[in-house]
Short mmCIF file of C-alpha atoms in Angstrom, two decimals:
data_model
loop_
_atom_site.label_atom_id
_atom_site.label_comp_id
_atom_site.label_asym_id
_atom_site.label_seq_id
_atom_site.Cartn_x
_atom_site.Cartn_y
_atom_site.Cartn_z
CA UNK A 16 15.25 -16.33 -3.85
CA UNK A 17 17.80 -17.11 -1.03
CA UNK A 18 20.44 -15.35 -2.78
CA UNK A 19 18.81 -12.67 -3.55
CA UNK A 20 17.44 -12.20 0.11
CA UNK A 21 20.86 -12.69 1.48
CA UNK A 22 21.64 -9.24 -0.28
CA UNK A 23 22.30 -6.54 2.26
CA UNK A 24 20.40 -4.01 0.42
CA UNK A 25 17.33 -6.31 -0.81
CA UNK A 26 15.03 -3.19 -1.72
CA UNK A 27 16.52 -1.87 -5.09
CA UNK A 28 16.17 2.08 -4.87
CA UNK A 29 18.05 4.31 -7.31
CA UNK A 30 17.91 8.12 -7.22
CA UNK A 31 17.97 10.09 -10.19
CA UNK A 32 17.85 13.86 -10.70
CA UNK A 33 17.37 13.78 -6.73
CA UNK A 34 14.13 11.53 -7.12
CA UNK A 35 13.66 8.18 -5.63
CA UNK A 36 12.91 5.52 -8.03
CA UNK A 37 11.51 2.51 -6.36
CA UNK A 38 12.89 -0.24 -8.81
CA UNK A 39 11.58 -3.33 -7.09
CA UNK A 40 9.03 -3.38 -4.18
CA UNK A 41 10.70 -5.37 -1.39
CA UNK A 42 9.78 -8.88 -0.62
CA UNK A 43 9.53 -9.60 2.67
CA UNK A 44 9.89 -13.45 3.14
CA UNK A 45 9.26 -14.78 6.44
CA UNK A 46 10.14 -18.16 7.42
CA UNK A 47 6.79 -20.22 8.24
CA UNK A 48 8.25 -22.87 9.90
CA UNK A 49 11.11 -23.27 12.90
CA UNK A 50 12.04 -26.13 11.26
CA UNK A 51 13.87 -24.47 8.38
CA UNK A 52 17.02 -25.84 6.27
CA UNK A 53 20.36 -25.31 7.38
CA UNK A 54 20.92 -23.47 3.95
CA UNK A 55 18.18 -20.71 4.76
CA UNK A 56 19.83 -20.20 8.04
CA UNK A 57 22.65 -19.49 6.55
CA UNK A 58 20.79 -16.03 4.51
CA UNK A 59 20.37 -13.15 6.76
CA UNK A 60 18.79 -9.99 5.43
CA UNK A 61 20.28 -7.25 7.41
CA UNK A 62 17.31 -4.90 6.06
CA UNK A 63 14.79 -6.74 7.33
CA UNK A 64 16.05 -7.80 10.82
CA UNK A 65 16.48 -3.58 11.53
CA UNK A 66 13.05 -3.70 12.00
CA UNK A 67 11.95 -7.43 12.83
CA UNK A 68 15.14 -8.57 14.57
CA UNK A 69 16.85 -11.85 13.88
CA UNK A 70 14.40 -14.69 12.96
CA UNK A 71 14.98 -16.20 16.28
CA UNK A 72 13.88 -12.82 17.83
CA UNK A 73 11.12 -12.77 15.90
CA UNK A 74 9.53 -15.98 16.78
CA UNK A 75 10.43 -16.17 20.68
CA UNK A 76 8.88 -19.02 21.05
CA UNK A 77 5.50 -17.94 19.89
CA UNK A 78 3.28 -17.11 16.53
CA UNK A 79 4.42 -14.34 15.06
CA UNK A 80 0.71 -12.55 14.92
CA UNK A 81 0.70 -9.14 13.63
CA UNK A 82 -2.54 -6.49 14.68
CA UNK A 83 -3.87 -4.40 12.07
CA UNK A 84 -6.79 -2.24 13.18
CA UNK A 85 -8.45 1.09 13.98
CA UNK A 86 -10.64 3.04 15.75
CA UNK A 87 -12.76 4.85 13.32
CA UNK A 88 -14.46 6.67 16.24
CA UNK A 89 -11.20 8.72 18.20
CA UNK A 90 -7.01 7.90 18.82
CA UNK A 91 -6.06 4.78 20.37
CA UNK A 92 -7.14 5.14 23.78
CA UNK A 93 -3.98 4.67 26.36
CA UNK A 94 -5.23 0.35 27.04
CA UNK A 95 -5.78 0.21 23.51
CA UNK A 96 -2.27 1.01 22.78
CA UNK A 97 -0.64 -1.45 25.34
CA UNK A 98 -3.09 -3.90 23.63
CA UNK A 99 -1.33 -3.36 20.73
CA UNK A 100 2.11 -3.92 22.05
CA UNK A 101 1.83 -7.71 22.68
CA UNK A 102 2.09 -8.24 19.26
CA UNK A 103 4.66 -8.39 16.74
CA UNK A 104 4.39 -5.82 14.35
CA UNK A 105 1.00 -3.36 13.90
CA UNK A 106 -0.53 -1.75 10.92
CA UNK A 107 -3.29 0.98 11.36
CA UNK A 108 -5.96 0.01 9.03
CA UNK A 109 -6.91 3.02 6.72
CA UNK A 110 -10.29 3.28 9.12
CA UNK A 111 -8.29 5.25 11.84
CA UNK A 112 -9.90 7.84 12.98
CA UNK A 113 -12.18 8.26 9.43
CA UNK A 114 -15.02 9.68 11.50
CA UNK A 115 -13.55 13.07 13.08
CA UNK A 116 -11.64 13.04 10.52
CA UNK A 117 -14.47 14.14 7.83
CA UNK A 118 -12.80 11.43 5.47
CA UNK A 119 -9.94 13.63 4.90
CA UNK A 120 -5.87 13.97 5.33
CA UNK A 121 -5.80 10.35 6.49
CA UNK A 122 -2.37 9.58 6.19
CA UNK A 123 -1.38 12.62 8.23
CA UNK A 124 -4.44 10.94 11.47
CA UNK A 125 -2.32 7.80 10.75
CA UNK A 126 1.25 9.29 11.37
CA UNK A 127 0.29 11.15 14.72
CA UNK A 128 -1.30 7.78 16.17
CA UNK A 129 1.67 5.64 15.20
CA UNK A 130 3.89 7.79 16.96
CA UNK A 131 1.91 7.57 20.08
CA UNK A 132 2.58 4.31 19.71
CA UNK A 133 5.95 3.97 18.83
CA UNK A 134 6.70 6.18 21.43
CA UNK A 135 4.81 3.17 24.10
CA UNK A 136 6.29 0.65 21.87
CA UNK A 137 9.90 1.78 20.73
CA UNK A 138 10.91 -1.88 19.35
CA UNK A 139 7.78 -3.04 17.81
CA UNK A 140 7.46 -2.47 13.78
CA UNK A 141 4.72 -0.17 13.04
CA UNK A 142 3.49 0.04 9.32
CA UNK A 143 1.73 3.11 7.45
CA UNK A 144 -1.38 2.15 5.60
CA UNK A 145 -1.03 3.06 1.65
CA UNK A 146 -3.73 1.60 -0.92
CA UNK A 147 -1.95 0.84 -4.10
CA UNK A 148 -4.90 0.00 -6.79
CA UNK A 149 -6.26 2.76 -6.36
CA UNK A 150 -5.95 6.65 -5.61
CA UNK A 151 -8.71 7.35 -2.71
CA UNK A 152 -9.87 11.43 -2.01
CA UNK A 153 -9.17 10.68 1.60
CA UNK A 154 -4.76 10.82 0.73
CA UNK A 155 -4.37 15.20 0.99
CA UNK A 156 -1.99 14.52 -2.10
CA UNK A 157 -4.42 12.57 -4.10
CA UNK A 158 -7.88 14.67 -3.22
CA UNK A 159 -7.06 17.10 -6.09
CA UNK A 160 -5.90 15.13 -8.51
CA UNK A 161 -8.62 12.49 -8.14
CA UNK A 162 -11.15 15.65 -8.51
CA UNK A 163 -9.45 17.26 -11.57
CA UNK A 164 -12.56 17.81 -14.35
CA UNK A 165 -9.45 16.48 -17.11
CA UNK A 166 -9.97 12.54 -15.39
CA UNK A 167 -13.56 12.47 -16.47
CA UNK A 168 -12.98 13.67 -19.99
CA UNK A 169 -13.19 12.00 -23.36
CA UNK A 170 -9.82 11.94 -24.00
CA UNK A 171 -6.83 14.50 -24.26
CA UNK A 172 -7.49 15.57 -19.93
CA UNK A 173 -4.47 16.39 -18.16
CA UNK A 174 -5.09 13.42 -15.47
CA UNK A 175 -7.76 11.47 -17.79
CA UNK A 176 -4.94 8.49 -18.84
CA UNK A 177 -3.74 8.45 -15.27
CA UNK A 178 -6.69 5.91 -14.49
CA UNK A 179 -8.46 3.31 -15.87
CA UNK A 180 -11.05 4.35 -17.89
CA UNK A 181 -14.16 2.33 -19.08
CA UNK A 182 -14.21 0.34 -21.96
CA UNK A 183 -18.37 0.35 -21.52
CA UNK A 184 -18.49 -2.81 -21.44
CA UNK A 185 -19.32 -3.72 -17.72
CA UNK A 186 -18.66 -1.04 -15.73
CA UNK A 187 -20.30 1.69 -14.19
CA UNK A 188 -19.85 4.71 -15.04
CA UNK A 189 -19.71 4.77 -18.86
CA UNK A 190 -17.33 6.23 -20.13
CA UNK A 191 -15.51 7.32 -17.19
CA UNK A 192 -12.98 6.09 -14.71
CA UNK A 193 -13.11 2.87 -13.33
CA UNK A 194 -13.89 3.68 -9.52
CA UNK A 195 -14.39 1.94 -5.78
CA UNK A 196 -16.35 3.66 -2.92
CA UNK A 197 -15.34 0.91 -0.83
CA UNK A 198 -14.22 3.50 2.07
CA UNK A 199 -17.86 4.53 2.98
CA UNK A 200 -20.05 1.65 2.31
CA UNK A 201 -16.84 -0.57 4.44
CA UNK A 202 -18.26 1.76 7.32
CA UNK A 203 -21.62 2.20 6.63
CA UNK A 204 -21.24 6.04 5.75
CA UNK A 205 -23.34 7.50 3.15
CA UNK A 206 -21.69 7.14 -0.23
CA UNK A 207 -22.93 10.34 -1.43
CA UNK A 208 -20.03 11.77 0.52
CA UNK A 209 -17.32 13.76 -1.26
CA UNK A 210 -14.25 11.98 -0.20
CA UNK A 211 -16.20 8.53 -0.61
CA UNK A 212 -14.22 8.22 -4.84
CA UNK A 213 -11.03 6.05 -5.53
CA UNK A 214 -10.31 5.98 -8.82
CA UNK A 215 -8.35 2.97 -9.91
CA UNK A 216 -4.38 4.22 -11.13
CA UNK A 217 -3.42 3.55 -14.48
CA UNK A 218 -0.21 2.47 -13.69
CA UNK A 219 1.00 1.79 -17.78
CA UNK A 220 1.21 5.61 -17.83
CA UNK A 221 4.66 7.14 -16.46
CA UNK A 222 3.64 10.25 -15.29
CA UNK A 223 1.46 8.47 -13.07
CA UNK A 224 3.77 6.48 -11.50
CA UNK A 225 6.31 9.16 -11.00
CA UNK A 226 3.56 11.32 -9.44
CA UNK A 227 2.31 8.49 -6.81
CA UNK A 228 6.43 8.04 -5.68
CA UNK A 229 7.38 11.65 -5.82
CA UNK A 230 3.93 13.21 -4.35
CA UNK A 231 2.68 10.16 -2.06
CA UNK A 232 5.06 7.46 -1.33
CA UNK A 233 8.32 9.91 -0.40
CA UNK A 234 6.92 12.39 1.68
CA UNK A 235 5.75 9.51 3.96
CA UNK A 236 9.35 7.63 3.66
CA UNK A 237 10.58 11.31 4.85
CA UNK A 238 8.21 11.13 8.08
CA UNK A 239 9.27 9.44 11.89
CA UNK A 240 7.43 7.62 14.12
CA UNK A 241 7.09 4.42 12.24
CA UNK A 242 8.92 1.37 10.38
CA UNK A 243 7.35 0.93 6.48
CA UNK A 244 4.72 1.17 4.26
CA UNK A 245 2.10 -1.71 3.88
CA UNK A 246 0.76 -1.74 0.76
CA UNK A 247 -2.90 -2.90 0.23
CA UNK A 248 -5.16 -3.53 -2.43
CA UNK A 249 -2.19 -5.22 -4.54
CA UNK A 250 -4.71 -7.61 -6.41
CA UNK A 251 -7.68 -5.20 -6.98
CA UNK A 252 -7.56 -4.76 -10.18
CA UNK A 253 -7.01 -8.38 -10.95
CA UNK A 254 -10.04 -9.03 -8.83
CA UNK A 255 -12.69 -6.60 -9.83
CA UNK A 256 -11.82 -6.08 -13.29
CA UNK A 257 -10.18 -8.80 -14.75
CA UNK A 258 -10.37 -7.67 -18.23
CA UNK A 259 -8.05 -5.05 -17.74
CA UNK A 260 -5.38 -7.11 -17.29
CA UNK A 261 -2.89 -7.74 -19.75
CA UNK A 262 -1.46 -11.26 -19.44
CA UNK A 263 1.89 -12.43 -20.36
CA UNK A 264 2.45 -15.47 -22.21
CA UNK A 265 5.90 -16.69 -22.15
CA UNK A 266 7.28 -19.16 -24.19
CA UNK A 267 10.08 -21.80 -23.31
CA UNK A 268 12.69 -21.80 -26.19
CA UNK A 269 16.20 -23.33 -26.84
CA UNK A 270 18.58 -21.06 -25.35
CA UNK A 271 15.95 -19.22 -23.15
CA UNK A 272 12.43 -17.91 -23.00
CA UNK A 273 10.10 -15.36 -25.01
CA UNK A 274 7.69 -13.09 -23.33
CA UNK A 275 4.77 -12.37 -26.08
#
């Protein structure tokens, strides 16, 4: 892990046919402990201190706390956002603004605040929210797709294999896509609301994945005001529907090891 940290470029990104292919998410190790070995103090990751600083820098003598938040009701009032600034990185949670917003365009509410406050807060890492198990109305590039009649289908929809779809064995609906209304009933909205559906991404299906970096994920990389992308929801999946997970079994072997 050290040695691959100490690379100067530790996020793998390729572009082909003038696409951006993420190849490996980036890993963002931070020391939890001051009392670390001489060898780890040895590996700097250039990348990562462009937007944290040096480790030292980081830690000044204090926890390195991170605020991740919103106000659901309006922007970051102007004590709100020098609130924010005592810590050491932020992350608007994907509440902000949800209200006046109508549950819509959220990533675009996000972007607006986090340049207020990058503009208060020039040095201090600011993250864009970005759900990754799932593929919430509320993302303008996702409302249509989520909504396509093809997703609900039997089989054979343009979108339908670009989600999960129910086995009928637990899950509600059946058939149909596996599905979270987590962002109304987290804020006690009514769930009968349009942009209340997330279905969860089938991410086994290419087309998928290419749509999610070319349509979501690089527009956003393209926009200023703010440091990265923090990606939520990794484990979702995992959590909620276990079953759908295929496990890898790997086998130790003279000479190497097997995945079956």
């Amino acid at each position: 892990l050290s040695e691959r940290l100490s690379d100067p470029h530790p996020c793998l990104i390729r572009s082909e046919g003038g696409m951006i292919e993420v190849v490996a998410l980036c890993l963002l190790a931070l020391q939890a402990s001051t009392s670390a070995t001489t060898h780890h103090d040895n590996h700097r990751v250039p990348a990562l201190e462009r937007v944290f600083g040096s480790r030292e820098e980081y830690w000044n003598g204090g926890f390195p706390s991170g605020w991740f938040g919103s106000n659901m009701l309006a922007k970051e009032n102007s004590s709100q956002v020098a609130e924010i600034g005592k810590y050491k990185m932020a992350n608007l949670g994907w509440q902000h603004e949800i209200w006046p917003s109508n549950f819509s365009h959220l990533a675009q509410t996000q972007i607006s605040q986090l340049q207020a406050i990058k503009k208060a807060h020039p040095s201090l890492p600011l993250f864009l929210y970005l759900p990754a198990a799932f593929a919430p109305c509320i993302y303008s590039a996702l409302d249509s797709i989520v909504k396509d009649p093809s997703v609900y289908e039997q089989s054979g929809g343009k979108y339908h294999n670009w989600f999960l779809q129910s086995t009928g064995q637990q899950e509600r609906p059946s058939p149909g896509p596996l599905f979270t209304r987590g962002f109304c009933t987290d804020v006690k909205a009514n769930v009968s609301k349009q942009n209340c559906y997330a279905a969860y991404w089938n991410y086994a299906n290419a087309e998928a994945r290419q749509y999610i970096l070319r349509e979501l994920i690089e527009p956003l990389l393209l926009e200023q005001g703010f440091d990265g992308i923090f990606f939520d929801t990794i484990d979702y999946t995992l959590d909620q529907f276990p079953q759908y997970v295929l496990r890898c079994v790997v086998r130790k072997e003279k000479g190497g090891e097997t995945a079956l």
